[in-house]
Amino acid sequence: MTYSTRDVSKLQKTIAPAVYGELDLDCTPERFRTKLGENSIVKDNPRIQALLADTDKVEFFRQLTLMGDPLADAFAARIPEMGYKKARAMLDKAAEKGIDTVPDAPKELVDLMRSVETVPDWVDWTKIEKASENARLLTALAGEAIIRVAFMMTYVNGYQGLPMVITGALTSDSAAKRMKETISTFKLATLPGALRRGGEAYQSAVKVRVMHAMVRTSLLKRQQVWDFNVYGTPIPQVDQMGAALGFNYMMSLHALKNGGKFTEYETCAVEQARYLAHLLGMHDQFLSNDPKQIVETWNLCQATLRHKHDERGRDLNSATVNAYRRKGKHWYDRLIHKLDVQSTRFMYTKMVGKRTAEAMGVHSPPSDALSFAALFAPIGVGFGALTGLKKIATSRTLIDRYAIAAIQRQLAKEGEAEYRTNAAEYNL
């Protein structure tokens, strides 16, 4: 099954009663708003105001703000009684070889995997494989250079950052581990056939879903640290859109400025991203290929999210900026790490503004611009040259092989992701 109903509250209580049965899914958590604040940069935007005036849409997004991933949550709720080792072995086998190879699997795992194994009718594998090929070269050249800033964007708001605070992402080592586990799915998705059943990205997406569900179900049991009436459901659907579909939003803005249609390149990229988001357990509301609906969904997510400054967000930023992701400690590794950190500070400041960046503990001196140029200029030149060479039929295969090998080296260097969370290590 897919998550398509607009009665999200009933869906969650039906699929995962052990998780959501006792929760008040009719409440409006503090994080959710229906009116923009005086300091909001979009408070005078008539399109945003029109969306907030639509009570049906606002109610739907209130429910999405309380929506986790009930299929994965139901399985995660069974893990304590099954034992993590046994449950993980079943999950790994089901993801790799199919649920039919796990005859003693609990119903909750069967339901989750049946949903994952059922390919939606709208999926176009030709577009997905084309998008994967298109993304491989950029990932090979710049896959490691944009990771930090992508994570830091989620820490600006205290309502969104709390799960990372509690689960121990405030140290450089923990932040590096979390980046590896999350970004590996998106890197794997660029490899040939990786999103098909049993593929590496397919397996990774299922494990990420269950890891998030374990965090979610664990926090919902701990009322002393997780106030449901304030924060709603941990790692809700609306917070996942930024990571899973951020590029779709940017391409949609571009499309709406150019006649309202995606280019062939963008059409393929959107198809790949929305199928990966489906594997990650997102509601159909987030899986559109219509640029207008994508922008509307993004705007409603942002407009209904109240902003809250949390000092711990500064700690998350610090941990993420300083996370050492190089395997070696030689002078070259330390130099690349330094350029990476300084470039991240530069990009982050440009994206959120100097005032917000400094409030979040990121101070970017003018010299950071030089580091950004030093790191990205070679990437830009290399990407342009190799993209041009790919137009030559005899070069395309060779360049694609280079890109695949480069991504595989990145993944090997980072090591295998664990996809697990340990409640005993939470900062309660």
Short mmCIF file of C-alpha atoms in Angstrom, two decimals, residues 67 141 143 180 257 287 361 368 377 379:
data_model
loop_
_atom_site.label_atom_id
_atom_site.label_comp_id
_atom_site.label_asym_id
_atom_site.label_seq_id
_atom_site.Cartn_x
_atom_site.Cartn_y
_atom_site.Cartn_z
CA MET A 67 2.42 11.72 10.67
CA LEU A 141 32.98 15.03 -8.31
CA GLY A 143 29.28 14.28 -3.59
CA LYS A 180 27.23 8.77 6.46
CA LYS A 257 9.59 30.59 -14.37
CA LEU A 287 5.41 12.51 -4.50
CA GLY A 361 27.23 29.90 15.73
CA ASP A 368 36.20 31.38 3.43
CA ALA A 377 36.59 25.61 -9.06
CA ILE A 379 35.00 20.51 -9.52
#
